[in-house]
mmCIF file of C-alpha atoms in Angstrom:
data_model
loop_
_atom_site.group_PDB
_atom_site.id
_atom_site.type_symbol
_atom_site.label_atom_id
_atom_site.label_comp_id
_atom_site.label_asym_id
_atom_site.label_seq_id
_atom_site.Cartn_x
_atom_site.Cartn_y
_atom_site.Cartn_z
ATOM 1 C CA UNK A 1 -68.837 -11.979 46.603
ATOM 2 C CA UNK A 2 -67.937 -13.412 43.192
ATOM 3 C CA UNK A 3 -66.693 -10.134 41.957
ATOM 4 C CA UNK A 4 -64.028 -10.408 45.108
ATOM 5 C CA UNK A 5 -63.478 -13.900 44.632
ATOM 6 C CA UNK A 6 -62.552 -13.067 41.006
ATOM 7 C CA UNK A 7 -60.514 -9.978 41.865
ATOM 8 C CA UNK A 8 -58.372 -12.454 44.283
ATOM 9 C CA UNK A 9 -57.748 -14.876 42.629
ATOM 10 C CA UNK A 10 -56.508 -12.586 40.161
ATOM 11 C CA UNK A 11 -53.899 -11.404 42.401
ATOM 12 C CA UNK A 12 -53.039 -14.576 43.033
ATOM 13 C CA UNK A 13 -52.307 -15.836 39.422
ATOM 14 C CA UNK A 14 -50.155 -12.724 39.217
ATOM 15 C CA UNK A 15 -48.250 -13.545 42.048
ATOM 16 C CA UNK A 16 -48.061 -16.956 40.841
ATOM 17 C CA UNK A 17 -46.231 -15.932 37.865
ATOM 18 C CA UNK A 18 -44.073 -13.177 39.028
ATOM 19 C CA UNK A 19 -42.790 -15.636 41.392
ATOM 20 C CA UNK A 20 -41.819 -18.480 38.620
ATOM 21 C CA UNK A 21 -40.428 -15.577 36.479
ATOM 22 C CA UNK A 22 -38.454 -14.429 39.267
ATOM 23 C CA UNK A 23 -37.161 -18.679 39.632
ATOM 24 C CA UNK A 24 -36.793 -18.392 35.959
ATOM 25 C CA UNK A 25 -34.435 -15.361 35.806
ATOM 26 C CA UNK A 26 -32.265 -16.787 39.107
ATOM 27 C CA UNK A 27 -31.696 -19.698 37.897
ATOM 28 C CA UNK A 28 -31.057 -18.862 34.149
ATOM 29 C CA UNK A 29 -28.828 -15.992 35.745
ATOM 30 C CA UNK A 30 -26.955 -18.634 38.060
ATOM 31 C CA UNK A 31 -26.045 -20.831 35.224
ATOM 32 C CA UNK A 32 -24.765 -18.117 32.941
ATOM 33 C CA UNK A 33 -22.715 -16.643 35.408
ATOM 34 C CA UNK A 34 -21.466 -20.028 36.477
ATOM 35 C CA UNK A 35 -20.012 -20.655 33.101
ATOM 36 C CA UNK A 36 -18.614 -16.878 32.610
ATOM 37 C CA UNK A 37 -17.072 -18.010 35.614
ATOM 38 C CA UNK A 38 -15.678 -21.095 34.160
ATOM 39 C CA UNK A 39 -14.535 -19.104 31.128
ATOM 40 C CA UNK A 40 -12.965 -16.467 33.098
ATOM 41 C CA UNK A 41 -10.721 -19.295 35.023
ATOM 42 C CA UNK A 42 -9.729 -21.016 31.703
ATOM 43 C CA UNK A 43 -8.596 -17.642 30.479
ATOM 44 C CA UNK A 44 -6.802 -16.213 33.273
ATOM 45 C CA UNK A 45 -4.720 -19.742 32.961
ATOM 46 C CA UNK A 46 -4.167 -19.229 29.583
ATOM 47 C CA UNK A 47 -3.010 -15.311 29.877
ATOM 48 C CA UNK A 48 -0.288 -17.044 32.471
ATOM 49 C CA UNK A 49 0.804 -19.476 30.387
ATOM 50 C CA UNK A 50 0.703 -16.833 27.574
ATOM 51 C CA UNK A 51 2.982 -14.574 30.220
ATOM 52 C CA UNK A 52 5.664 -17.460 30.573
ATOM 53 C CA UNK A 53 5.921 -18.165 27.125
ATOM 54 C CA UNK A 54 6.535 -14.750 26.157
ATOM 55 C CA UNK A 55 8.772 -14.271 28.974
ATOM 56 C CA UNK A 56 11.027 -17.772 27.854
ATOM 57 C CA UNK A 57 10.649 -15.794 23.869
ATOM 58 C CA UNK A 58 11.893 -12.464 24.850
ATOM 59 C CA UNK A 59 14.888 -13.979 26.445
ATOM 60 C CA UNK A 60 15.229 -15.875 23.449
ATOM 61 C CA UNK A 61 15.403 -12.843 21.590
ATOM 62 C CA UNK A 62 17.705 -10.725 23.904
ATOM 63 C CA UNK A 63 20.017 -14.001 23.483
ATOM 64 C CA UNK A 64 19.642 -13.875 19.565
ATOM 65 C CA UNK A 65 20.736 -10.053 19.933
ATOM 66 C CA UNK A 66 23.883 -10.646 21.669
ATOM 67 C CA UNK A 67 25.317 -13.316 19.061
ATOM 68 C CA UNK A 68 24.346 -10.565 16.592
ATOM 69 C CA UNK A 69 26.074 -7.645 18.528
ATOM 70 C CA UNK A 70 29.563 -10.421 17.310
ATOM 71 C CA UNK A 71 31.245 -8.841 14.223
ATOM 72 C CA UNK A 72 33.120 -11.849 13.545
ATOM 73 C CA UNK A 73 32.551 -13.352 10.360
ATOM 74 C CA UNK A 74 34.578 -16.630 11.152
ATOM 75 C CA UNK A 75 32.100 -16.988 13.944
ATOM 76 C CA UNK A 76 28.428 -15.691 12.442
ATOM 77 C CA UNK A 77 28.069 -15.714 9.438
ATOM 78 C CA UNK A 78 26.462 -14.118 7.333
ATOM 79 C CA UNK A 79 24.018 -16.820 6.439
ATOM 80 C CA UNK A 80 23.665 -17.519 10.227
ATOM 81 C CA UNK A 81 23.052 -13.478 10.876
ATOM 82 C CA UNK A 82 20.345 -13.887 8.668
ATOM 83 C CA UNK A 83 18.250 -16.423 10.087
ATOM 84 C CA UNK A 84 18.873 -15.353 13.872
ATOM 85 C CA UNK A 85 17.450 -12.201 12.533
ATOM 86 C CA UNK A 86 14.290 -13.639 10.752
ATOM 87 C CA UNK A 87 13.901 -15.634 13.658
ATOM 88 C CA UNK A 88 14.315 -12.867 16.393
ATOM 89 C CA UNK A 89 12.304 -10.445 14.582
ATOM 90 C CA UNK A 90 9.625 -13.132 14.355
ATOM 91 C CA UNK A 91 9.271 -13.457 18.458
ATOM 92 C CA UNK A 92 9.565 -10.084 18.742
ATOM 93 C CA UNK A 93 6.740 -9.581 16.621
ATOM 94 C CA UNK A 94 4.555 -12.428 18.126
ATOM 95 C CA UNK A 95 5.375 -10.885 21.987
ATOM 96 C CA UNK A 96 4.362 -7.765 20.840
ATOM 97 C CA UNK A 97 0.463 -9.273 19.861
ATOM 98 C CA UNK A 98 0.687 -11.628 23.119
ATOM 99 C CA UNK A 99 1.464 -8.219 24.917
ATOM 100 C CA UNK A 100 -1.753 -6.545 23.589
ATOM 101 C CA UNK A 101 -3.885 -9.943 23.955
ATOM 102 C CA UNK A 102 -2.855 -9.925 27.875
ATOM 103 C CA UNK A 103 -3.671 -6.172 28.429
ATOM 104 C CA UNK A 104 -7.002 -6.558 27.211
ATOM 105 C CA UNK A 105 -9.899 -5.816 29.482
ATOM 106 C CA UNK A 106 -11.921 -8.616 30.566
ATOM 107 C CA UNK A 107 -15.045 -7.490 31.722
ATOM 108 C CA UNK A 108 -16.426 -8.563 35.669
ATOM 109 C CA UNK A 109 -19.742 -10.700 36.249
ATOM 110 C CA UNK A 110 -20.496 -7.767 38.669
ATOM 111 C CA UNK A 111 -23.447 -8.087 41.460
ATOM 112 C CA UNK A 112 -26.626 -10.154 40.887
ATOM 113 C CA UNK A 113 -29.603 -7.889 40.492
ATOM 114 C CA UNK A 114 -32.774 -8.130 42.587
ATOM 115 C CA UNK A 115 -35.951 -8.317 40.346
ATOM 116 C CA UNK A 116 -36.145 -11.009 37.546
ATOM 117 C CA UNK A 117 -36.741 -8.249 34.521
ATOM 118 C CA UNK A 118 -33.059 -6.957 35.804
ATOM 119 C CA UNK A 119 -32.061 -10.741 35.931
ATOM 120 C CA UNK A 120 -32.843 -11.295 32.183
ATOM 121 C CA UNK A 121 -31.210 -8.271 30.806
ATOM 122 C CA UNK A 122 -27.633 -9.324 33.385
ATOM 123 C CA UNK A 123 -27.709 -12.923 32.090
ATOM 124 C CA UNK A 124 -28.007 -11.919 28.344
ATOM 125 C CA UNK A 125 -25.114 -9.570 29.062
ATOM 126 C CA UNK A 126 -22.891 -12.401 31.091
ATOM 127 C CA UNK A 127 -23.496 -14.949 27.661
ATOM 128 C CA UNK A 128 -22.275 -12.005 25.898
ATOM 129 C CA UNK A 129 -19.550 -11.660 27.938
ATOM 130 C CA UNK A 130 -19.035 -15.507 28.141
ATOM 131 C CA UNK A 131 -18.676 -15.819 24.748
ATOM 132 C CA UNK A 132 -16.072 -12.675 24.263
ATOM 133 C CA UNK A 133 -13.834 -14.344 26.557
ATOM 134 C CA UNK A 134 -13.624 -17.692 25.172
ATOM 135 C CA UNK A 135 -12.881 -15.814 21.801
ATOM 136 C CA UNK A 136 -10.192 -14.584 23.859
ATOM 137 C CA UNK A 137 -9.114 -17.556 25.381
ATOM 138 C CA UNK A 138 -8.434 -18.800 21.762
ATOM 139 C CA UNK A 139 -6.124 -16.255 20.343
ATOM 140 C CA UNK A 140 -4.362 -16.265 24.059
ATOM 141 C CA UNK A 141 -3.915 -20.134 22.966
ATOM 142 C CA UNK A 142 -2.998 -19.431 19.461
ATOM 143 C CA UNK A 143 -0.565 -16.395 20.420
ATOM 144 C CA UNK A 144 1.333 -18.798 22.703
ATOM 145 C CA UNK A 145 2.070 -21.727 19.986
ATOM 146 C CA UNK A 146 3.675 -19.066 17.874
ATOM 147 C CA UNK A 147 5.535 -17.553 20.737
ATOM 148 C CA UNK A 148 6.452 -20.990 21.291
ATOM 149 C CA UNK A 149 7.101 -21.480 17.647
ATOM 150 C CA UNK A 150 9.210 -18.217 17.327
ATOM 151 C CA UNK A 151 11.483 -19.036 20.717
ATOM 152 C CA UNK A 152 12.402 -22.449 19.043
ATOM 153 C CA UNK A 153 13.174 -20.955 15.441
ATOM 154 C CA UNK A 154 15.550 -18.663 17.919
ATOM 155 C CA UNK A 155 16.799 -21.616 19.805
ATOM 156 C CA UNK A 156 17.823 -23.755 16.841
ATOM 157 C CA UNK A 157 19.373 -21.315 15.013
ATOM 158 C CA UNK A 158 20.830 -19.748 18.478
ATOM 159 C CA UNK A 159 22.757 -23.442 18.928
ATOM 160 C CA UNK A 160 23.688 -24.048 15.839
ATOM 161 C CA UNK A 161 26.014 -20.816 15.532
ATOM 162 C CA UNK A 162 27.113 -21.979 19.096
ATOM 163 C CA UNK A 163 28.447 -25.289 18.153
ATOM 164 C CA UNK A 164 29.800 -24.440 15.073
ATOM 165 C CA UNK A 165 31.910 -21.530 16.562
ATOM 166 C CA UNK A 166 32.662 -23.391 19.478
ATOM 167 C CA UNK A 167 33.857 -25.970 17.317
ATOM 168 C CA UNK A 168 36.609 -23.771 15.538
ATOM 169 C CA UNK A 169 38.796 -23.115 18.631
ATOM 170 C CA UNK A 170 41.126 -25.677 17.616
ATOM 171 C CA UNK A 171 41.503 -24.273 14.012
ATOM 172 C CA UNK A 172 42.062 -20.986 15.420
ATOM 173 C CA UNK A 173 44.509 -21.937 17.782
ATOM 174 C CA UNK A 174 46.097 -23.467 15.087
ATOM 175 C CA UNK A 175 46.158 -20.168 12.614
ATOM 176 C CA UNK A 176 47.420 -17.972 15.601
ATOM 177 C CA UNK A 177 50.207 -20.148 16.716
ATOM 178 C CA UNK A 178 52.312 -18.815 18.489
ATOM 179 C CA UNK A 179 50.035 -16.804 20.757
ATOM 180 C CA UNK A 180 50.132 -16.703 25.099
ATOM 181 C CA UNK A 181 49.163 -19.556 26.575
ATOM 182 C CA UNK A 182 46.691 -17.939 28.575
ATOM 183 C CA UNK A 183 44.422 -16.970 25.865
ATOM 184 C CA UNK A 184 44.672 -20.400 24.319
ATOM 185 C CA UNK A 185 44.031 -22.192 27.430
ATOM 186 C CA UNK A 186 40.781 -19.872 28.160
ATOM 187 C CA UNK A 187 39.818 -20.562 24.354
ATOM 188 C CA UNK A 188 40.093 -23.967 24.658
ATOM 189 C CA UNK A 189 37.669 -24.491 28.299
ATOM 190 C CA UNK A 190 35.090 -22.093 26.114
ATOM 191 C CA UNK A 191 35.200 -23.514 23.498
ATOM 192 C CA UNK A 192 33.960 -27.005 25.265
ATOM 193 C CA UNK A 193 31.500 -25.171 27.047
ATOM 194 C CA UNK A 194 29.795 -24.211 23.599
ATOM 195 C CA UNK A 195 30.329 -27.525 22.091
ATOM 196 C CA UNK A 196 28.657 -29.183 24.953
ATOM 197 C CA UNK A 197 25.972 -26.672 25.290
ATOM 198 C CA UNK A 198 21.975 -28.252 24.442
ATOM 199 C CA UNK A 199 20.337 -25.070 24.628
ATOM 200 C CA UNK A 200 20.341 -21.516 23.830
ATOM 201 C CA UNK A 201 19.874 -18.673 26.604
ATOM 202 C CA UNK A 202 20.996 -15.653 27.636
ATOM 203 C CA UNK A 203 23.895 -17.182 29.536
ATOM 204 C CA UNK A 204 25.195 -19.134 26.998
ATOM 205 C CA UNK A 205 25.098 -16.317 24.521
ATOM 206 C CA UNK A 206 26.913 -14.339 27.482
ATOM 207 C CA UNK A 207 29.646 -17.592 26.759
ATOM 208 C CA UNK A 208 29.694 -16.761 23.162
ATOM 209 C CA UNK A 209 30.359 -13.473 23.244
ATOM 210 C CA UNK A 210 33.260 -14.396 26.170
ATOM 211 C CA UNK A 211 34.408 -17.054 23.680
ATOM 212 C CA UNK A 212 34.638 -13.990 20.790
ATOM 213 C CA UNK A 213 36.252 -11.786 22.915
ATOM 214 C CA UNK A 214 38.677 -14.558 23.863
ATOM 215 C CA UNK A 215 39.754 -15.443 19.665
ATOM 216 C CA UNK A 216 40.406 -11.808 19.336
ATOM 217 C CA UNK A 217 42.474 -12.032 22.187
ATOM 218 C CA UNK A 218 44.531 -14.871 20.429
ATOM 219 C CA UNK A 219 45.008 -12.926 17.735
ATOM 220 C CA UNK A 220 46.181 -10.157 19.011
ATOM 221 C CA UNK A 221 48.201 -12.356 20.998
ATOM 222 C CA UNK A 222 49.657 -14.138 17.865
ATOM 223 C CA UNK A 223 50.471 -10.419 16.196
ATOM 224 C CA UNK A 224 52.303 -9.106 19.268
ATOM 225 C CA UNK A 225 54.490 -11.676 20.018
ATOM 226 C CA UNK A 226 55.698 -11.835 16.369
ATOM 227 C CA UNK A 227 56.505 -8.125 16.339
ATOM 228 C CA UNK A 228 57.894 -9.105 19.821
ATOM 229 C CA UNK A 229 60.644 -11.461 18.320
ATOM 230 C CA UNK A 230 61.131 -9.751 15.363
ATOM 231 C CA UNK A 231 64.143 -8.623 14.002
ATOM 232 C CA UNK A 232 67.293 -10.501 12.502
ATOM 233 C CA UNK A 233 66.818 -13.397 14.658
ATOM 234 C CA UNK A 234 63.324 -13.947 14.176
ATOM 235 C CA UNK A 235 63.850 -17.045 11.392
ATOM 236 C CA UNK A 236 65.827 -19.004 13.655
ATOM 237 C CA UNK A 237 63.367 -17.950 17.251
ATOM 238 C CA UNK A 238 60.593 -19.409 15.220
ATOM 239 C CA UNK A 239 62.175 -22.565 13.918
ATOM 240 C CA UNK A 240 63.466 -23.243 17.089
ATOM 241 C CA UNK A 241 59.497 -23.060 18.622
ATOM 242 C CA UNK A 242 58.474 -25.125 16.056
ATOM 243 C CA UNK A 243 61.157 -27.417 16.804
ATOM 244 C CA UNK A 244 60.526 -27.845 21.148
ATOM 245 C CA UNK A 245 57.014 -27.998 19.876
ATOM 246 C CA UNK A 246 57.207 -31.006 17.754
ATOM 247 C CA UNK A 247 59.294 -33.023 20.491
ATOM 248 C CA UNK A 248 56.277 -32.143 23.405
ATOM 249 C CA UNK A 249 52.763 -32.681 21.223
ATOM 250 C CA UNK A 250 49.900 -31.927 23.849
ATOM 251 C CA UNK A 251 51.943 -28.945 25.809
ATOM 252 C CA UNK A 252 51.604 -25.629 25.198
ATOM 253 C CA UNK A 253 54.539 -23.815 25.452
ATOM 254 C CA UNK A 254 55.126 -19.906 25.918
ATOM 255 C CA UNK A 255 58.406 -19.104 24.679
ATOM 256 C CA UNK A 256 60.571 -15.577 25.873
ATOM 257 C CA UNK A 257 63.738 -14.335 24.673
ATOM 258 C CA UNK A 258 66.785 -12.467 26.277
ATOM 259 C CA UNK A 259 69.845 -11.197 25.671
ATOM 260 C CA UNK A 260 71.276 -13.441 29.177
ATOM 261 C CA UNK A 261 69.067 -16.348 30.764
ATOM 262 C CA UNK A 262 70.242 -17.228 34.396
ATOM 263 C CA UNK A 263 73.060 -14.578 34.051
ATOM 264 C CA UNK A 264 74.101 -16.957 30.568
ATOM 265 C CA UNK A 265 74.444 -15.979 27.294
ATOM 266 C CA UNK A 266 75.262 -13.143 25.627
ATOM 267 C CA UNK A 267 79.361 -12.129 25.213
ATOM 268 C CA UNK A 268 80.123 -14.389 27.804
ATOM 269 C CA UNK A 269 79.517 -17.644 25.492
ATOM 270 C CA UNK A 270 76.984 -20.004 27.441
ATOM 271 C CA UNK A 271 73.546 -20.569 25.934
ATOM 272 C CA UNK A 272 71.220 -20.403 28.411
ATOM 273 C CA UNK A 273 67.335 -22.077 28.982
ATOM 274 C CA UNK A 274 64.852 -21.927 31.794
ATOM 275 C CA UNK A 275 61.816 -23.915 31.590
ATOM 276 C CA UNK A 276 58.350 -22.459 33.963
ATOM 277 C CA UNK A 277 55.923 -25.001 34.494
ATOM 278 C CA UNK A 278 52.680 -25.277 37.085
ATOM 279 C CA UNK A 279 53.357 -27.106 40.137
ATOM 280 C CA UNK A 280 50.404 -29.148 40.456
ATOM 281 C CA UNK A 281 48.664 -29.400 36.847
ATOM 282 C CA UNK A 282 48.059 -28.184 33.543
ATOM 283 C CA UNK A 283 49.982 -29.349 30.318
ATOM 284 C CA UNK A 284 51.825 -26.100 29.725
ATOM 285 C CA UNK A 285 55.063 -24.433 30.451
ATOM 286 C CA UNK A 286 56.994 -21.289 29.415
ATOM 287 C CA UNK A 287 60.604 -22.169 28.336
ATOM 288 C CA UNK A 288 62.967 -18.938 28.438
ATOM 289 C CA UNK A 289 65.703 -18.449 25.909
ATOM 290 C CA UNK A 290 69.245 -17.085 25.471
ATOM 291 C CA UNK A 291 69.519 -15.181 22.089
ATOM 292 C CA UNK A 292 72.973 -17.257 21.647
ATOM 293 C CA UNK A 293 70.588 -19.940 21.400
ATOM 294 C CA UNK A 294 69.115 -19.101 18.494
ATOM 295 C CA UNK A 295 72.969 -17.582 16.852
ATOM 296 C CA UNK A 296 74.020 -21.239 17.378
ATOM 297 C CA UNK A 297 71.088 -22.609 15.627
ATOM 298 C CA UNK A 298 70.461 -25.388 13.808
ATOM 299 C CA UNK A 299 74.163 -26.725 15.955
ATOM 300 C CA UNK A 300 73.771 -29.597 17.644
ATOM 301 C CA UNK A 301 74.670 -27.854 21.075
ATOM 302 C CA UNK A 302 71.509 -25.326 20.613
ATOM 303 C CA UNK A 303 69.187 -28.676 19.730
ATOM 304 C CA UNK A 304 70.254 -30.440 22.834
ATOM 305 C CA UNK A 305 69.359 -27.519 24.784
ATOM 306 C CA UNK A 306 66.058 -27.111 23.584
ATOM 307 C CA UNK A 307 65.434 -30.372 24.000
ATOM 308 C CA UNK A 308 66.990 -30.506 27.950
ATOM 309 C CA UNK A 309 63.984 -27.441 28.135
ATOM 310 C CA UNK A 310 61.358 -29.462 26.272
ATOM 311 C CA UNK A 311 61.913 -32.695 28.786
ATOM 312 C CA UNK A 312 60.868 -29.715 31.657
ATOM 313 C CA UNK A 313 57.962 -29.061 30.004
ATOM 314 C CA UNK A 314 56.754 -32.511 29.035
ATOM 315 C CA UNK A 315 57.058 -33.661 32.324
ATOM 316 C CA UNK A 316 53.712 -31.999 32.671
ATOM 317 C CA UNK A 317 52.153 -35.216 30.916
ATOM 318 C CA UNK A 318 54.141 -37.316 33.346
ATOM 319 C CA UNK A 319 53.763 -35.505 37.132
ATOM 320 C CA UNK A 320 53.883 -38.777 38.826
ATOM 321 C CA UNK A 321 57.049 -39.786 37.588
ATOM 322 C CA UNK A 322 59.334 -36.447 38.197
ATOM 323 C CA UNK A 323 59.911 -34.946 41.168
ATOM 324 C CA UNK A 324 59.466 -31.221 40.423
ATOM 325 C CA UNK A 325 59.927 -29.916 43.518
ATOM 326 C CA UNK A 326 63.750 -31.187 43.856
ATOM 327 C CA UNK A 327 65.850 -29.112 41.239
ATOM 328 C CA UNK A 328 68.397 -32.005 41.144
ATOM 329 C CA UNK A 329 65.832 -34.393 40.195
ATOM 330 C CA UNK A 330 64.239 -32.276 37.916
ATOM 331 C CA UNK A 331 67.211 -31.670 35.667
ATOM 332 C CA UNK A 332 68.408 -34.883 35.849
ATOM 333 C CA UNK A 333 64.578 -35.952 34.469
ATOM 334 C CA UNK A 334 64.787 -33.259 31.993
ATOM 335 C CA UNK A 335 68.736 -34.162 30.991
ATOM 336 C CA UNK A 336 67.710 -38.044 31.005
ATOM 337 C CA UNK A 337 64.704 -37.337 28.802
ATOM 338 C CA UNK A 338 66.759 -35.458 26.210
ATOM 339 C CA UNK A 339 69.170 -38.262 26.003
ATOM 340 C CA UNK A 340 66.131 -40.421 25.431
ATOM 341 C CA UNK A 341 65.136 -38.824 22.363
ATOM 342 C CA UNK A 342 68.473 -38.894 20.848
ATOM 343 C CA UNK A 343 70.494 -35.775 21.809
ATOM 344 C CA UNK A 344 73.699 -36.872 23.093
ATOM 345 C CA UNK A 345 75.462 -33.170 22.976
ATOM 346 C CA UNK A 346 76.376 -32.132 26.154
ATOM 347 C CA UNK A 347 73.981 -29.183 25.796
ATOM 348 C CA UNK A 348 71.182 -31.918 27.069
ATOM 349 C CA UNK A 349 72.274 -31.091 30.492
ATOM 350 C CA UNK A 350 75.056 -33.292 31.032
ATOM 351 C CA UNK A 351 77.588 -30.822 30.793
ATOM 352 C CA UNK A 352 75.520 -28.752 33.327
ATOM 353 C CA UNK A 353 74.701 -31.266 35.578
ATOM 354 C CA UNK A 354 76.406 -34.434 34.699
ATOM 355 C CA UNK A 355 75.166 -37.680 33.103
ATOM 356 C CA UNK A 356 72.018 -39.351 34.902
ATOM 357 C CA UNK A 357 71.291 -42.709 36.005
ATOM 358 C CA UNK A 358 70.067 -44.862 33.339
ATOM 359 C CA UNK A 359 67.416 -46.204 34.936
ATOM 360 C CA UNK A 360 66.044 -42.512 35.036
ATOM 361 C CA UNK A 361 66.841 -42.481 31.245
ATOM 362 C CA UNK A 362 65.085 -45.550 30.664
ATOM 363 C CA UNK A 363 61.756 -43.762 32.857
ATOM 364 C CA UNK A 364 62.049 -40.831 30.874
ATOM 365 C CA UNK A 365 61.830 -42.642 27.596
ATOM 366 C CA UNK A 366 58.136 -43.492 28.761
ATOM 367 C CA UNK A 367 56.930 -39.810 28.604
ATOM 368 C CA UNK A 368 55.718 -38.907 25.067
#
């Protein structure tokens, strides 16, 4: 009896402790894979934001590659083509280590085993595994302050080329005068874009390229319409520009040259002038030009002339005062505003259209 009273309670005291180490293992398996859980959901957050930072630094960097794609010296230089390209080669480098820190495997928690010495040997592996990912979870954080670090170099170099070249559209206009109003006009609403720009993307590199595209275009503009009015007359064409454009500061003004304006000019002994403006807005015009104009010039006659054609084109400043859609009105407006400034040759459109009232003379005189 005592030798089976022994030999149970025995099996007892083995049961006993097989069933705390089994406790033991569960709940020493529980906690560790509660936190590789906890480390597993702090990582996957920061391989997002990792993701979205990289994302922000490769546009950044496809951005920085289109302002460098622009030849023009006036507009990067070569100073600023440096430092985009430190700076771009800098994210590119840091998205290419983010890359390789998101592919990374991260290793599963897997299934819970059943019996407690297959409980120790999991939860040994899950601190392991803890511990790997929270070493992960720190480069993922330190990869995305230099992504973040990188994309701002990018950005503050990116808008610092953009101002400054924006800022030169009114020196270029300037150097490339005269050029088509056209170009000048689509310089000039670029050009504020870029100045008013407060951050650098992809679109608004997409703007500064537009913008480079559009100087060249002014240029080129500039170069063909000197070799358009070159030739024996071309002395006299250009003072004569210079001269309507002095009288109208603000307006552009296209100017085009004929051998007859109107059916005037030429052999027959008329000079001639026709002045385009848009209806509704815009403070710019295109004033057409007999080549007798510019035989007769500096005379008095071809003076008053251009002035009759630069009180047209002013009258873009003034809309509410001249009613452009009545030809009478608007030549005696443009005759009345040439008299204003002091041409009193008939060629200010008296002789053409007779004298006008003086109280329109004395409204025109209020357009400058």
């Amino acid at each position: 009896m005592l030798a089976w009273s022994l030999s149970i309670a025995g099996v007892l005291l083995l049961a006993g402790l097989g069933a705390v180490l089994q406790l033991t293992a569960n709940l020493g398996y529980d906690q560790a894979r509660s936190q590789f859980t906890a480390a597993l959901t702090t990582q996957s957050d920061e391989a997002s934001r990792n993701e979205r930072t990289r994302a922000v630094g490769d546009e950044s960097a496809r951005a920085a590659d289109v302002l460098l794609g622009v030849t023009d010296p006036a507009l990067v230089s070569d100073a600023d083509r440096a430092g985009l390209t430190t700076a771009r080669d800098r994210a590119q480098k840091a998205s290419a280590e983010a890359m390789s820190l998101t592919a990374a495997p991260v290793p599963e928690p897997g299934t819970k085993p059943s019996w407690f010495w297959e409980l120790y040997g999991r939860t040994a592996r899950l601190e392991a595994d803890a511990r790997a990912v929270r070493t992960q979870t720190s480069e993922l954080g330190r990869s995305s302050e230099e992504l973040g670090s990188a994309t701002g170099a990018i950005g503050q170099a990116g808008l610092a080329v953009v101002k400054t070249a924006g800022g030169l559209a009114a020196q270029i206009e300037t150097e490339n005068t005269p050029s088509p109003n056209e170009g000048v006009l689509t310089l000039r609403e670029l050009s504020a874009r870029l100045v008013a720009t407060t951050s650098f993307d992809e679109q608004v590199a997409q703007g500064f390229r537009d913008y480079a595209t559009t100087v060249q275009q002014v240029r080129d503009g500039h170069a063909a319409t000197l070799a358009a009015e070159a030739g024996p007359l071309q002395a006299a064409r250009q003072q004569i520009e210079d001269f309507a454009r002095s009288l109208v500061p603000g307006v552009l003004l296209d100017f085009q040259w004929a051998d007859r304006v109107n059916d005037l000019g030429g052999d027959n002994g008329y000079l001639s002038g026709e002045t385009r403006t848009p209806i509704e807005s815009g403070q710019y015009a295109t004033i057409l030009l007999s080549n007798s104009v510019a035989e007769d010039w500096p005379g008095d006659s071809s003076r008053a002339l251009v002035a009759h054609e630069a009180g047209h084109a002013i009258a873009t400043k003034c809309r509410s005062m001249v009613d452009n859609t009545d030809s009478a009105s608007a030549e005696a407006w443009a005759t009345a505003w040439a008299i204003g400034m002091g041409f009193t040759d008939p060629g200010n459109g008296t002789q053409a259209y007779g004298p006008p009232p003086d109280s329109v003379v004395q409204q025109a005189m209020a357009c400058r």
